[in-house]
Amino acid sequence: MKLLIATHNRGKLSEYAEILEGLPFELVTLDDVGIADDVEETGATLLENARLKALTYARQSGLRALADDSGLEVDALGGEPGVYSKRYAGESKSDAERNAYVLEKMRGVPQAKRTARFRCAIVIADAQGQTWTSEGTCDGEIAFEARGTNGFGYDPIFIVNEVGKHMAELPNEVKNRVSHRGRAAIGARENLERLAKIM
Ligand code: ITT
């Protein structure tokens, strides 16, 4: 049985390869099935965008597809970047530029007010339009400087409450245990195990 990991983000892709290990599904990528197009993320919430992506890619491929929409929510920035996490600071900026932009916006904000969280919504969809959803959160705060080289995106500037380190300093297995994606994947794994039984 094939499961399409429906993301163009290489960081997410390699995390899912580890997070979903051991399930009775052969994981395939958008490249494997020849889908190059991006889905326009017009939803108002992470869950809506994840549904949009999963349903579109499931229909295009004819396979069950797993998509996630994820983002960083910073309290001192009124919840930004949120659903705009990928495009924050402008189109075609690098992760390093986006991190610098957030740090600049947070300049002068004291530690007690730097609370933030990563959120992830995962939707699995089939080509007939049925969906299975799960969500996860990781609480933390925005650091005063970037640190670490693991992970991707905003990981260098996010300190994880549970371990007291920047997300980008964590080995993969630790990130996958404490992260928003790792937590949302607990529900996704349960959904996939149930699906595998009825197929
Ligand atoms: P797909 O839609 O193709 O999956 P994307 O990068 O466009 O890839 P999103 O729309 O969900 O994915 O955008 C999420 C952005 O939030 C992502 O580009 C990162 O900047 C950030 N992000 C998400 N998960 C993250 C993580 O685990 N660590 C750091 N940053 C993360």
mmCIF file of C-alpha atoms and ligand atoms in Angstrom:
data_model
loop_
_atom_site.group_PDB
_atom_site.id
_atom_site.type_symbol
_atom_site.label_atom_id
_atom_site.label_comp_id
_atom_site.label_asym_id
_atom_site.label_seq_id
_atom_site.Cartn_x
_atom_site.Cartn_y
_atom_site.Cartn_z
ATOM 1 C CA MET A 1 0.000 0.000 0.000
ATOM 2 C CA LYS A 2 1.315 3.395 -0.976
ATOM 3 C CA LEU A 3 1.067 6.578 1.046
ATOM 4 C CA LEU A 4 1.955 9.856 -0.624
ATOM 5 C CA ILE A 5 3.861 12.193 1.692
ATOM 6 C CA ALA A 6 2.465 15.308 0.081
ATOM 7 C CA THR A 7 4.987 18.043 0.777
ATOM 8 C CA HIS A 8 7.527 20.015 -1.247
ATOM 9 C CA ASN A 9 9.411 20.808 1.967
ATOM 10 C CA ARG A 10 12.518 18.593 2.244
ATOM 11 C CA GLY A 11 12.773 19.114 6.005
ATOM 12 C CA LYS A 12 9.250 17.777 6.544
ATOM 13 C CA LEU A 13 9.871 14.913 4.139
ATOM 14 C CA SER A 14 12.878 13.577 6.016
ATOM 15 C CA GLU A 15 11.063 13.930 9.353
ATOM 16 C CA TYR A 16 8.108 11.893 8.075
ATOM 17 C CA ALA A 17 10.435 9.174 6.787
ATOM 18 C CA GLU A 18 11.518 8.653 10.433
ATOM 19 C CA ILE A 19 8.233 9.424 12.198
ATOM 20 C CA LEU A 20 6.204 6.953 10.099
ATOM 21 C CA GLU A 21 8.766 4.147 10.154
ATOM 22 C CA GLY A 22 7.383 0.646 10.688
ATOM 23 C CA LEU A 23 3.906 1.304 9.295
ATOM 24 C CA PRO A 24 2.695 -1.075 6.567
ATOM 25 C CA PHE A 25 2.813 1.669 3.915
ATOM 26 C CA GLU A 26 5.327 2.351 1.174
ATOM 27 C CA LEU A 27 6.040 6.067 1.425
ATOM 28 C CA VAL A 28 6.209 7.899 -1.896
ATOM 29 C CA THR A 29 6.957 11.562 -2.570
ATOM 30 C CA LEU A 30 5.420 14.172 -4.879
ATOM 31 C CA ASP A 31 8.570 13.817 -7.032
ATOM 32 C CA ASP A 32 8.002 10.043 -7.265
ATOM 33 C CA VAL A 33 4.499 10.593 -8.701
ATOM 34 C CA GLY A 34 5.547 13.527 -10.914
ATOM 35 C CA ILE A 35 3.578 16.294 -9.164
ATOM 36 C CA ALA A 36 5.498 19.580 -9.259
ATOM 37 C CA ASP A 37 2.637 22.036 -8.661
ATOM 38 C CA ASP A 38 2.108 23.749 -5.333
ATOM 39 C CA VAL A 39 -1.413 23.955 -3.874
ATOM 40 C CA GLU A 40 -2.463 27.527 -3.145
ATOM 41 C CA GLU A 41 -2.928 27.762 0.620
ATOM 42 C CA THR A 42 -6.086 29.859 0.829
ATOM 43 C CA GLY A 43 -7.422 28.501 4.143
ATOM 44 C CA ALA A 44 -7.739 30.645 7.265
ATOM 45 C CA THR A 45 -6.371 27.915 9.555
ATOM 46 C CA LEU A 46 -3.620 25.313 9.482
ATOM 47 C CA LEU A 47 -6.254 22.570 9.457
ATOM 48 C CA GLU A 48 -8.043 24.042 6.428
ATOM 49 C CA ASN A 49 -4.784 24.337 4.516
ATOM 50 C CA ALA A 50 -3.723 20.799 5.418
ATOM 51 C CA ARG A 51 -7.124 19.513 4.170
ATOM 52 C CA LEU A 52 -6.761 21.480 0.967
ATOM 53 C CA LYS A 53 -3.316 20.034 0.286
ATOM 54 C CA ALA A 54 -4.181 16.432 1.244
ATOM 55 C CA LEU A 55 -7.406 16.359 -0.814
ATOM 56 C CA THR A 56 -5.825 17.978 -3.879
ATOM 57 C CA TYR A 57 -2.788 15.702 -3.925
ATOM 58 C CA ALA A 58 -4.894 12.569 -3.217
ATOM 59 C CA ARG A 59 -7.136 13.386 -6.191
ATOM 60 C CA GLN A 60 -4.177 14.200 -8.447
ATOM 61 C CA SER A 61 -2.290 11.003 -7.585
ATOM 62 C CA GLY A 62 -5.135 8.563 -6.914
ATOM 63 C CA LEU A 63 -3.268 7.599 -3.712
ATOM 64 C CA ARG A 64 -3.892 8.178 -0.035
ATOM 65 C CA ALA A 65 -2.048 11.401 0.725
ATOM 66 C CA LEU A 66 -0.715 12.834 3.985
ATOM 67 C CA ALA A 67 -0.217 16.611 4.118
ATOM 68 C CA ASP A 68 0.630 18.924 6.970
ATOM 69 C CA ASP A 69 0.294 22.613 7.438
ATOM 70 C CA SER A 70 2.445 23.941 10.210
ATOM 71 C CA GLY A 71 3.678 27.205 11.565
ATOM 72 C CA LEU A 72 5.073 29.310 14.351
ATOM 73 C CA GLU A 73 2.813 31.435 16.559
ATOM 74 C CA VAL A 74 4.514 34.240 18.505
ATOM 75 C CA ASP A 75 2.410 35.872 21.245
ATOM 76 C CA ALA A 76 4.257 39.215 21.189
ATOM 77 C CA LEU A 77 3.552 39.421 17.424
ATOM 78 C CA GLY A 78 -0.173 38.800 17.868
ATOM 79 C CA GLY A 79 0.140 35.162 16.741
ATOM 80 C CA GLU A 80 2.232 35.918 13.631
ATOM 81 C CA PRO A 81 3.600 34.408 11.460
ATOM 82 C CA GLY A 82 0.985 31.630 11.958
ATOM 83 C CA VAL A 83 -0.506 30.427 8.664
ATOM 84 C CA TYR A 84 1.896 32.789 6.877
ATOM 85 C CA SER A 85 5.011 31.112 8.335
ATOM 86 C CA LYS A 86 6.370 30.067 4.957
ATOM 87 C CA ARG A 87 6.034 33.490 3.334
ATOM 88 C CA TYR A 88 6.815 35.689 6.355
ATOM 89 C CA ALA A 89 9.274 38.501 5.482
ATOM 90 C CA GLY A 90 8.302 38.160 1.789
ATOM 91 C CA GLU A 91 8.284 35.596 -1.021
ATOM 92 C CA SER A 92 11.497 33.736 -1.883
ATOM 93 C CA LYS A 93 13.327 34.612 1.338
ATOM 94 C CA SER A 94 15.634 32.036 2.919
ATOM 95 C CA ASP A 95 15.044 30.424 6.318
ATOM 96 C CA ALA A 96 17.992 32.461 7.670
ATOM 97 C CA GLU A 97 16.422 35.706 6.416
ATOM 98 C CA ARG A 98 13.050 34.814 7.963
ATOM 99 C CA ASN A 99 14.742 34.014 11.269
ATOM 100 C CA ALA A 100 16.605 37.331 11.199
ATOM 101 C CA TYR A 101 13.312 39.107 10.448
ATOM 102 C CA VAL A 102 11.572 37.545 13.463
ATOM 103 C CA LEU A 103 14.539 38.328 15.741
ATOM 104 C CA GLU A 104 14.486 41.937 14.543
ATOM 105 C CA LYS A 105 10.734 42.243 15.193
ATOM 106 C CA MET A 106 11.303 40.810 18.679
ATOM 107 C CA ARG A 107 14.158 43.203 19.486
ATOM 108 C CA GLY A 108 13.571 44.756 22.906
ATOM 109 C CA VAL A 109 10.908 42.209 23.919
ATOM 110 C CA PRO A 110 11.908 40.835 27.354
ATOM 111 C CA GLN A 111 12.272 37.093 27.897
ATOM 112 C CA ALA A 112 9.014 36.757 29.853
ATOM 113 C CA LYS A 113 7.094 38.043 26.827
ATOM 114 C CA ARG A 114 8.785 35.880 24.195
ATOM 115 C CA THR A 115 6.387 32.921 24.512
ATOM 116 C CA ALA A 116 5.605 31.060 21.278
ATOM 117 C CA ARG A 117 4.528 27.702 19.929
ATOM 118 C CA PHE A 118 4.809 25.575 16.848
ATOM 119 C CA ARG A 119 1.582 24.026 15.613
ATOM 120 C CA CYS A 120 1.022 21.249 13.117
ATOM 121 C CA ALA A 121 -2.172 19.941 11.542
ATOM 122 C CA ILE A 122 -1.930 16.665 9.631
ATOM 123 C CA VAL A 123 -4.650 15.521 7.239
ATOM 124 C CA ILE A 124 -4.699 12.155 5.500
ATOM 125 C CA ALA A 125 -7.082 12.017 2.532
ATOM 126 C CA ASP A 126 -8.077 9.418 -0.016
ATOM 127 C CA ALA A 127 -8.963 10.020 -3.658
ATOM 128 C CA GLN A 128 -12.699 9.712 -2.821
ATOM 129 C CA GLY A 129 -12.519 12.695 -0.468
ATOM 130 C CA GLN A 130 -12.513 10.986 2.931
ATOM 131 C CA THR A 131 -10.188 12.627 5.500
ATOM 132 C CA TRP A 132 -8.556 11.791 8.843
ATOM 133 C CA THR A 133 -7.048 14.607 10.923
ATOM 134 C CA SER A 134 -4.723 15.090 13.881
ATOM 135 C CA GLU A 135 -2.967 18.064 15.474
ATOM 136 C CA GLY A 136 0.045 18.747 17.673
ATOM 137 C CA THR A 137 1.627 21.668 19.515
ATOM 138 C CA CYS A 138 5.115 22.374 20.885
ATOM 139 C CA ASP A 139 5.444 25.175 23.471
ATOM 140 C CA GLY A 140 8.519 27.335 23.747
ATOM 141 C CA GLU A 141 9.932 30.829 23.390
ATOM 142 C CA ILE A 142 11.759 32.932 20.821
ATOM 143 C CA ALA A 143 15.487 33.071 21.558
ATOM 144 C CA PHE A 144 17.594 36.251 21.399
ATOM 145 C CA GLU A 145 19.859 34.687 18.759
ATOM 146 C CA ALA A 146 19.853 31.754 16.333
ATOM 147 C CA ARG A 147 21.604 28.576 17.414
ATOM 148 C CA GLY A 148 21.992 25.029 16.010
ATOM 149 C CA THR A 149 22.045 23.532 12.526
ATOM 150 C CA ASN A 150 19.584 20.625 12.657
ATOM 151 C CA GLY A 151 15.983 20.708 11.479
ATOM 152 C CA PHE A 152 14.743 23.508 9.213
ATOM 153 C CA GLY A 153 12.703 26.709 9.127
ATOM 154 C CA TYR A 154 12.439 28.529 12.444
ATOM 155 C CA ASP A 155 14.157 25.757 14.464
ATOM 156 C CA PRO A 156 17.344 27.832 15.203
ATOM 157 C CA ILE A 157 15.407 30.635 16.971
ATOM 158 C CA PHE A 158 12.903 28.500 18.925
ATOM 159 C CA ILE A 159 13.715 27.277 22.452
ATOM 160 C CA VAL A 160 11.667 24.188 23.373
ATOM 161 C CA ASN A 161 10.264 24.457 26.921
ATOM 162 C CA GLU A 162 10.410 20.737 27.560
ATOM 163 C CA VAL A 163 14.149 20.405 26.918
ATOM 164 C CA GLY A 164 15.413 24.001 27.342
ATOM 165 C CA LYS A 165 17.335 23.952 24.042
ATOM 166 C CA HIS A 166 16.938 25.492 20.614
ATOM 167 C CA MET A 167 14.986 23.136 18.344
ATOM 168 C CA ALA A 168 17.886 23.202 15.848
ATOM 169 C CA GLU A 169 20.252 21.840 18.537
ATOM 170 C CA LEU A 170 18.204 18.659 18.994
ATOM 171 C CA PRO A 171 19.074 15.347 17.336
ATOM 172 C CA ASN A 172 16.303 14.121 14.991
ATOM 173 C CA GLU A 173 14.920 11.552 17.395
ATOM 174 C CA VAL A 174 14.534 14.164 20.145
ATOM 175 C CA LYS A 175 12.904 16.722 17.820
ATOM 176 C CA ASN A 176 10.502 14.049 16.574
ATOM 177 C CA ARG A 177 9.558 13.180 20.155
ATOM 178 C CA VAL A 178 8.846 16.728 21.386
ATOM 179 C CA SER A 179 7.872 18.596 18.209
ATOM 180 C CA HIS A 180 4.444 19.710 17.008
ATOM 181 C CA ARG A 181 4.863 17.368 14.000
ATOM 182 C CA GLY A 182 5.941 14.414 16.131
ATOM 183 C CA ARG A 183 2.935 14.950 18.395
ATOM 184 C CA ALA A 184 0.454 15.352 15.538
ATOM 185 C CA ALA A 185 1.958 12.204 14.022
ATOM 186 C CA ILE A 186 0.872 10.120 17.019
ATOM 187 C CA GLY A 187 -2.740 10.615 15.897
ATOM 188 C CA ALA A 188 -1.774 10.184 12.236
ATOM 189 C CA ARG A 189 -0.070 6.852 12.995
ATOM 190 C CA GLU A 190 -3.208 5.638 14.790
ATOM 191 C CA ASN A 191 -5.333 6.669 11.811
ATOM 192 C CA LEU A 192 -2.973 4.892 9.411
ATOM 193 C CA GLU A 193 -2.901 1.722 11.532
ATOM 194 C CA ARG A 194 -6.706 1.653 11.491
ATOM 195 C CA LEU A 195 -6.738 2.251 7.745
ATOM 196 C CA ALA A 196 -4.218 -0.528 7.138
ATOM 197 C CA LYS A 197 -6.516 -2.987 8.946
ATOM 198 C CA ILE A 198 -9.580 -2.239 6.824
ATOM 199 C CA MET A 199 -7.758 -2.333 3.487
HETATM 200 P P1 ITT B 1 4.397 22.089 1.986
HETATM 201 O O1 ITT B 1 3.208 23.005 1.994
HETATM 202 O O2 ITT B 1 4.821 21.666 0.619
HETATM 203 O O3 ITT B 1 4.243 20.930 2.941
HETATM 204 P P2 ITT B 1 5.710 24.344 3.222
HETATM 205 O O4 ITT B 1 7.115 24.674 3.621
HETATM 206 O O5 ITT B 1 5.016 25.292 2.270
HETATM 207 O O6 ITT B 1 5.678 22.876 2.582
HETATM 208 P P3 ITT B 1 3.813 25.068 5.232
HETATM 209 O O7 ITT B 1 2.941 25.780 4.261
HETATM 210 O O8 ITT B 1 3.174 24.162 6.241
HETATM 211 O O9 ITT B 1 4.870 24.124 4.508
HETATM 212 O O10 ITT B 1 4.717 26.166 5.924
HETATM 213 C C1 ITT B 1 5.226 25.913 7.121
HETATM 214 C C2 ITT B 1 6.393 26.827 7.401
HETATM 215 O O11 ITT B 1 6.482 26.901 8.831
HETATM 216 C C3 ITT B 1 7.694 26.188 6.914
HETATM 217 O O12 ITT B 1 8.072 26.627 5.634
HETATM 218 C C4 ITT B 1 8.677 26.637 8.014
HETATM 219 O O13 ITT B 1 9.117 27.947 7.749
HETATM 220 C C5 ITT B 1 7.786 26.673 9.263
HETATM 221 N N1 ITT B 1 7.852 25.378 9.970
HETATM 222 C C6 ITT B 1 6.958 24.349 9.914
HETATM 223 N N2 ITT B 1 7.366 23.312 10.643
HETATM 224 C C7 ITT B 1 8.543 23.663 11.160
HETATM 225 C C8 ITT B 1 9.480 23.014 11.978
HETATM 226 O O14 ITT B 1 9.310 21.763 12.385
HETATM 227 N N3 ITT B 1 10.563 23.677 12.335
HETATM 228 C C9 ITT B 1 10.774 24.943 11.933
HETATM 229 N N4 ITT B 1 9.970 25.629 11.122
HETATM 230 C C10 ITT B 1 8.852 24.996 10.748
#
